[in-house]
Amino acid sequence: MLYDIKLHLHYDYAAAAGGGRHQVRVMPQTIAGVQRVIAASLSFQPSPAERADFSDFFGNNVTSIAFRDAHETLDIRMSARVSVSRPEPGLDVSPDINGLRSELDLVRSLSPFAPHHFLAASDHVGIDPAITAYARESLASSALATASDLCNRIHRDFTYDGKATTVQTRASDAFALKRGVCQDFSHIMIAGLRGLGIPAGYVSGFLRTIPPKGKPRLEGADAMHAWVKAWCGRDAGWQEFDPTNGMRASNDHITVGYGRDYSDVAPIVGVLKTTGGQVGEQAVDVIPVAVEKV
């Protein structure tokens, strides 16, 4: 699939900010055999006094910006044309949980995609006994089947509620509520898999949404999305699951970044020299252009 993607982040400050420094992670990335960025741009208003573009440890596109002059608002606009062509899921060649542990012991790498980075607790994801017990009910004959079952159960057992949680909510709190959004469901799945000994990480990106039959597509109605990657052994490698929708990641999932949890791939993080609070708005358009012919 070929997509045109537009993102607009807008922030209003209660009092003019006298300066600020931020890191922005909203640009899709090229992933061999899965996704190709054909063109992309990222702009800011007001224009920052400093700007630097680089890749972080996990290979995510990062733009660092700094402001020195006073400003009352911040607008971030990203546009990109991206081609997505995920391979069809193949046969399940992943080992069972005991075999996975043996294969994990043989991995002698600490590269960004090494599974060892995705086993321990992280900022938003603790190893919670209650979540581990819940995940244990999904144990199956293979790591892939276990992850798939857990993904489907979270989709079935939890209620999507945009008002129940915030971006600061931890996996254990969302699990207790049995409510949340894509970020929460992903954190719960990650916590459950790690509790079982299956390496799991967080994927940030966009999801094409299809309006109800007979209804027009609403511009700006989409939002950034989150899903999960799980390491299913040496042969199966990393596989991606969307617990919010109870499905494997498809050509409708466009990847921005990978991390241990949300804190590694938050769209914007930073500091401001100001007083009072701020109000933010997000609008995303994911527009299919055409089906690419090979």
GROMACS .gro file of C-alpha atoms in nm:
model
  294
    1MET     CA    1   0.000   0.000   0.000
    2LEU     CA    2   0.104   0.355  -0.069
    3TYR     CA    3   0.004   0.622   0.184
    4ASP     CA    4   0.017   0.997   0.223
    5ILE     CA    5   0.044   1.075   0.594
    6LYS     CA    6  -0.007   1.411   0.760
    7LEU     CA    7   0.040   1.486   1.129
    8HIS     CA    8  -0.030   1.812   1.312
    9LEU     CA    9   0.062   1.861   1.678
   10HIS     CA   10  -0.046   2.189   1.835
   11TYR     CA   11   0.035   2.318   2.185
   12ASP     CA   12  -0.103   2.624   2.362
   13TYR     CA   13   0.086   2.745   2.672
   14ALA     CA   14  -0.090   2.912   2.964
   15ALA     CA   15   0.195   3.163   2.977
   16ALA     CA   16   0.451   3.247   2.712
   17ALA     CA   17   0.744   3.006   2.720
   18GLY     CA   18   1.076   3.186   2.748
   19GLY     CA   19   1.263   2.898   2.590
   20GLY     CA   20   1.252   2.524   2.546
   21ARG     CA   21   1.427   2.217   2.415
   22HIS     CA   22   1.249   1.911   2.272
   23GLN     CA   23   1.306   1.583   2.096
   24VAL     CA   24   1.047   1.488   1.835
   25ARG     CA   25   0.986   1.133   1.709
   26VAL     CA   26   0.711   1.141   1.447
   27MET     CA   27   0.890   1.064   1.118
   28PRO     CA   28   0.825   0.718   0.968
   29GLN     CA   29   1.133   0.509   0.900
   30THR     CA   30   1.246   0.287   0.616
   31ILE     CA   31   1.251  -0.081   0.719
   32ALA     CA   32   1.405  -0.331   0.480
   33GLY     CA   33   1.146  -0.563   0.331
   34VAL     CA   34   0.857  -0.393   0.512
   35GLN     CA   35   0.836  -0.017   0.466
   36ARG     CA   36   0.991   0.253   0.247
   37VAL     CA   37   0.976   0.628   0.302
   38ILE     CA   38   0.958   0.790  -0.041
   39ALA     CA   39   0.949   1.152   0.076
   40ALA     CA   40   0.903   1.324   0.410
   41SER     CA   41   0.919   1.667   0.572
   42LEU     CA   42   0.896   1.803   0.925
   43SER     CA   43   0.838   2.171   1.007
   44PHE     CA   44   0.793   2.383   1.319
   45GLN     CA   45   0.622   2.713   1.394
   46PRO     CA   46   0.779   2.919   1.535
   47SER     CA   47   1.106   2.818   1.377
   48PRO     CA   48   1.353   2.681   1.633
   49ALA     CA   49   1.683   2.853   1.699
   50GLU     CA   50   1.855   2.513   1.681
   51ARG     CA   51   1.768   2.194   1.496
   52ALA     CA   52   1.949   1.862   1.463
   53ASP     CA   53   1.828   1.541   1.297
   54PHE     CA   54   1.970   1.204   1.400
   55SER     CA   55   1.890   0.840   1.476
   56ASP     CA   56   1.865   0.715   1.833
   57PHE     CA   57   1.991   0.383   1.969
   58PHE     CA   58   1.691   0.190   1.834
   59GLY     CA   59   1.723   0.349   1.489
   60ASN     CA   60   1.430   0.589   1.525
   61ASN     CA   61   1.431   0.923   1.345
   62VAL     CA   62   1.474   1.203   1.599
   63THR     CA   63   1.466   1.579   1.553
   64SER     CA   64   1.609   1.787   1.838
   65ILE     CA   65   1.490   2.148   1.852
   66ALA     CA   66   1.559   2.442   2.082
   67PHE     CA   67   1.387   2.780   2.129
   68ARG     CA   68   1.535   3.090   2.289
   69ASP     CA   69   1.264   3.351   2.220
   70ALA     CA   70   0.928   3.371   2.394
   71HIS     CA   71   0.642   3.185   2.226
   72GLU     CA   72   0.284   3.108   2.328
   73THR     CA   73   0.216   2.818   2.090
   74LEU     CA   74   0.402   2.542   1.911
   75ASP     CA   75   0.293   2.377   1.587
   76ILE     CA   76   0.459   2.064   1.451
   77ARG     CA   77   0.367   1.942   1.104
   78MET     CA   78   0.489   1.621   0.943
   79SER     CA   79   0.401   1.492   0.597
   80ALA     CA   80   0.528   1.176   0.432
   81ARG     CA   81   0.461   0.937   0.147
   82VAL     CA   82   0.525   0.581   0.261
   83SER     CA   83   0.503   0.244   0.088
   84VAL     CA   84   0.416  -0.055   0.312
   85SER     CA   85   0.445  -0.415   0.198
   86ARG     CA   86   0.464  -0.656   0.488
   87PRO     CA   87   0.536  -1.019   0.404
   88GLU     CA   88   0.248  -1.261   0.453
   89PRO     CA   89   0.270  -1.457   0.780
   90GLY     CA   90   0.445  -1.787   0.721
   91LEU     CA   91   0.444  -2.115   0.906
   92ASP     CA   92   0.487  -2.106   1.281
   93VAL     CA   93   0.850  -2.206   1.332
   94SER     CA   94   0.885  -2.063   1.680
   95PRO     CA   95   0.981  -2.288   1.975
   96ASP     CA   96   0.784  -2.338   2.294
   97ILE     CA   97   0.863  -2.123   2.596
   98ASN     CA   98   1.144  -2.352   2.717
   99GLY     CA   99   1.297  -2.371   2.373
  100LEU     CA  100   1.277  -1.994   2.344
  101ARG     CA  101   1.479  -1.952   2.662
  102SER     CA  102   1.746  -2.185   2.521
  103GLU     CA  103   1.759  -1.989   2.196
  104LEU     CA  104   1.775  -1.662   2.386
  105ASP     CA  105   2.082  -1.786   2.574
  106LEU     CA  106   2.257  -1.833   2.239
  107VAL     CA  107   2.208  -1.471   2.128
  108ARG     CA  108   2.546  -1.302   2.182
  109SER     CA  109   2.451  -0.958   2.054
  110LEU     CA  110   2.357  -0.630   2.217
  111SER     CA  111   2.261  -0.461   1.892
  112PRO     CA  112   1.950  -0.241   1.897
  113PHE     CA  113   1.734  -0.535   1.787
  114ALA     CA  114   1.882  -0.790   2.027
  115PRO     CA  115   1.602  -0.948   2.234
  116HIS     CA  116   1.789  -0.895   2.561
  117HIS     CA  117   1.691  -0.525   2.567
  118PHE     CA  118   1.322  -0.620   2.579
  119LEU     CA  119   1.303  -0.860   2.873
  120ALA     CA  120   1.343  -0.647   3.184
  121ALA     CA  121   1.105  -0.395   3.339
  122SER     CA  122   1.103  -0.047   3.184
  123ASP     CA  123   0.953   0.293   3.269
  124HIS     CA  124   0.591   0.212   3.184
  125VAL     CA  125   0.610  -0.167   3.200
  126GLY     CA  126   0.684  -0.352   3.522
  127ILE     CA  127   0.695  -0.727   3.569
  128ASP     CA  128   0.359  -0.752   3.744
  129PRO     CA  129   0.257  -1.088   3.899
  130ALA     CA  130  -0.111  -1.029   3.818
  131ILE     CA  131  -0.037  -0.956   3.452
  132THR     CA  132   0.201  -1.254   3.432
  133ALA     CA  133  -0.071  -1.482   3.574
  134TYR     CA  134  -0.315  -1.346   3.316
  135ALA     CA  135  -0.062  -1.404   3.035
  136ARG     CA  136   0.014  -1.756   3.158
  137GLU     CA  137  -0.338  -1.858   3.055
  138SER     CA  138  -0.226  -1.797   2.694
  139LEU     CA  139   0.070  -2.037   2.708
  140ALA     CA  140   0.058  -2.252   2.396
  141SER     CA  141   0.277  -2.489   2.199
  142SER     CA  142   0.489  -2.206   2.059
  143ALA     CA  143   0.597  -1.853   2.147
  144LEU     CA  144   0.416  -1.719   1.841
  145ALA     CA  145   0.091  -1.893   1.933
  146THR     CA  146   0.124  -1.765   2.291
  147ALA     CA  147   0.169  -1.404   2.176
  148SER     CA  148  -0.118  -1.434   1.930
  149ASP     CA  149  -0.355  -1.571   2.192
  150LEU     CA  150  -0.260  -1.303   2.445
  151CYS     CA  151  -0.316  -1.035   2.179
  152ASN     CA  152  -0.666  -1.167   2.107
  153ARG     CA  153  -0.758  -1.200   2.476
  154ILE     CA  154  -0.659  -0.841   2.553
  155HIS     CA  155  -0.873  -0.727   2.261
  156ARG     CA  156  -1.165  -0.929   2.399
  157ASP     CA  157  -1.126  -0.863   2.772
  158PHE     CA  158  -1.042  -0.492   2.783
  159THR     CA  159  -1.257  -0.190   2.699
  160TYR     CA  160  -1.132   0.094   2.481
  161ASP     CA  161  -1.182   0.415   2.679
  162GLY     CA  162  -0.996   0.730   2.585
  163LYS     CA  163  -1.078   0.900   2.917
  164ALA     CA  164  -0.970   0.621   3.154
  165THR     CA  165  -0.592   0.673   3.131
  166THR     CA  166  -0.320   0.924   3.040
  167VAL     CA  167   0.017   0.893   2.869
  168GLN     CA  168   0.171   0.850   3.216
  169THR     CA  169  -0.042   0.544   3.306
  170ARG     CA  170   0.160   0.231   3.385
  171ALA     CA  171   0.072  -0.116   3.260
  172SER     CA  172  -0.029  -0.239   3.607
  173ASP     CA  173  -0.276   0.049   3.654
  174ALA     CA  174  -0.438   0.000   3.313
  175PHE     CA  175  -0.459  -0.373   3.381
  176ALA     CA  176  -0.645  -0.309   3.708
  177LEU     CA  177  -0.888  -0.078   3.529
  178LYS     CA  178  -0.942  -0.320   3.239
  179ARG     CA  179  -0.977  -0.006   3.028
  180GLY     CA  180  -0.754   0.222   2.825
  181VAL     CA  181  -0.623   0.299   2.479
  182CYS     CA  182  -0.375   0.144   2.237
  183GLN     CA  183  -0.078   0.255   2.447
  184ASP     CA  184  -0.221   0.081   2.755
  185PHE     CA  185  -0.314  -0.241   2.575
  186SER     CA  186   0.034  -0.258   2.423
  187HIS     CA  187   0.198  -0.203   2.762
  188ILE     CA  188  -0.017  -0.478   2.917
  189MET     CA  189   0.074  -0.723   2.642
  190ILE     CA  190   0.443  -0.634   2.673
  191ALA     CA  191   0.430  -0.686   3.051
  192GLY     CA  192   0.258  -1.021   3.010
  193LEU     CA  193   0.504  -1.150   2.751
  194ARG     CA  194   0.808  -1.035   2.948
  195GLY     CA  195   0.665  -1.201   3.258
  196LEU     CA  196   0.661  -1.528   3.062
  197GLY     CA  197   1.017  -1.475   2.937
  198ILE     CA  198   0.922  -1.366   2.584
  199PRO     CA  199   1.107  -1.047   2.477
  200ALA     CA  200   0.859  -0.779   2.378
  201GLY     CA  201   0.877  -0.415   2.273
  202TYR     CA  202   0.663  -0.116   2.183
  203VAL     CA  203   0.591   0.003   1.829
  204SER     CA  204   0.475   0.357   1.759
  205GLY     CA  205   0.318   0.452   1.429
  206PHE     CA  206   0.004   0.518   1.233
  207LEU     CA  207  -0.294   0.302   1.142
  208ARG     CA  208  -0.518   0.349   0.843
  209THR     CA  209  -0.878   0.361   0.959
  210ILE     CA  210  -1.176   0.285   0.738
  211PRO     CA  211  -1.497   0.489   0.793
  212PRO     CA  212  -1.832   0.313   0.835
  213LYS     CA  213  -2.004   0.211   0.511
  214GLY     CA  214  -2.167   0.509   0.346
  215LYS     CA  215  -1.987   0.762   0.567
  216PRO     CA  216  -1.717   1.002   0.444
  217ARG     CA  217  -1.368   0.985   0.579
  218LEU     CA  218  -1.311   1.266   0.830
  219GLU     CA  219  -0.990   1.462   0.784
  220GLY     CA  220  -0.774   1.467   1.096
  221ALA     CA  221  -0.984   1.197   1.264
  222ASP     CA  222  -0.698   0.948   1.288
  223ALA     CA  223  -0.436   0.947   1.563
  224MET     CA  224  -0.099   0.793   1.629
  225HIS     CA  225  -0.124   0.424   1.713
  226ALA     CA  226   0.074   0.169   1.914
  227TRP     CA  227   0.123  -0.204   1.892
  228VAL     CA  228   0.366  -0.475   2.007
  229LYS     CA  229   0.663  -0.663   1.871
  230ALA     CA  230   0.755  -1.001   2.022
  231TRP     CA  231   1.072  -1.203   1.968
  232CYS     CA  232   0.960  -1.555   1.879
  233GLY     CA  233   1.297  -1.727   1.836
  234ARG     CA  234   1.590  -1.738   1.598
  235ASP     CA  235   1.387  -1.856   1.298
  236ALA     CA  236   1.062  -1.665   1.354
  237GLY     CA  237   1.237  -1.347   1.471
  238TRP     CA  238   1.036  -1.038   1.561
  239GLN     CA  239   0.662  -1.058   1.499
  240GLU     CA  240   0.418  -0.769   1.545
  241PHE     CA  241   0.074  -0.777   1.706
  242ASP     CA  242  -0.201  -0.517   1.756
  243PRO     CA  243  -0.390  -0.599   2.079
  244THR     CA  244  -0.620  -0.299   2.037
  245ASN     CA  245  -0.768  -0.462   1.728
  246GLY     CA  246  -0.686  -0.828   1.800
  247MET     CA  247  -0.475  -0.882   1.488
  248ARG     CA  248  -0.127  -0.917   1.345
  249ALA     CA  249   0.026  -0.596   1.213
  250SER     CA  250  -0.071  -0.553   0.849
  251ASN     CA  251  -0.011  -0.320   0.556
  252ASP     CA  252  -0.240  -0.072   0.734
  253HIS     CA  253   0.022  -0.029   1.009
  254ILE     CA  254   0.289   0.234   0.932
  255THR     CA  255   0.587   0.229   1.168
  256VAL     CA  256   0.745   0.539   1.320
  257GLY     CA  257   0.964   0.386   1.591
  258TYR     CA  258   1.055   0.099   1.821
  259GLY     CA  259   1.134   0.105   2.191
  260ARG     CA  260   1.099  -0.072   2.524
  261ASP     CA  261   0.778   0.122   2.595
  262TYR     CA  262   0.612   0.456   2.521
  263SER     CA  263   0.884   0.658   2.692
  264ASP     CA  264   1.136   0.555   2.424
  265VAL     CA  265   0.919   0.671   2.134
  266ALA     CA  266   0.695   0.949   2.268
  267PRO     CA  267   0.610   1.191   1.984
  268ILE     CA  268   0.759   1.483   2.177
  269VAL     CA  269   0.952   1.513   2.503
  270GLY     CA  270   1.142   1.806   2.645
  271VAL     CA  271   1.155   2.100   2.883
  272LEU     CA  272   1.002   2.450   2.881
  273LYS     CA  273   1.087   2.771   3.064
  274THR     CA  274   0.735   2.879   3.157
  275THR     CA  275   0.465   2.884   3.424
  276GLY     CA  276   0.124   2.720   3.421
  277GLY     CA  277   0.006   2.431   3.208
  278GLN     CA  278  -0.038   2.356   2.843
  279VAL     CA  279  -0.306   2.214   2.615
  280GLY     CA  280  -0.219   1.988   2.324
  281GLU     CA  281  -0.410   1.872   2.018
  282GLN     CA  282  -0.326   1.601   1.764
  283ALA     CA  283  -0.463   1.543   1.415
  284VAL     CA  284  -0.354   1.267   1.179
  285ASP     CA  285  -0.454   1.183   0.823
  286VAL     CA  286  -0.356   0.847   0.672
  287ILE     CA  287  -0.467   0.857   0.310
  288PRO     CA  288  -0.431   0.553   0.081
  289VAL     CA  289  -0.290   0.661  -0.255
  290ALA     CA  290  -0.287   0.335  -0.448
  291VAL     CA  291  -0.195  -0.030  -0.432
  292GLU     CA  292   0.156  -0.057  -0.570
  293LYS     CA  293   0.208  -0.302  -0.852
  294VAL     CA  294   0.526  -0.504  -0.842
   0.00000   0.00000   0.00000
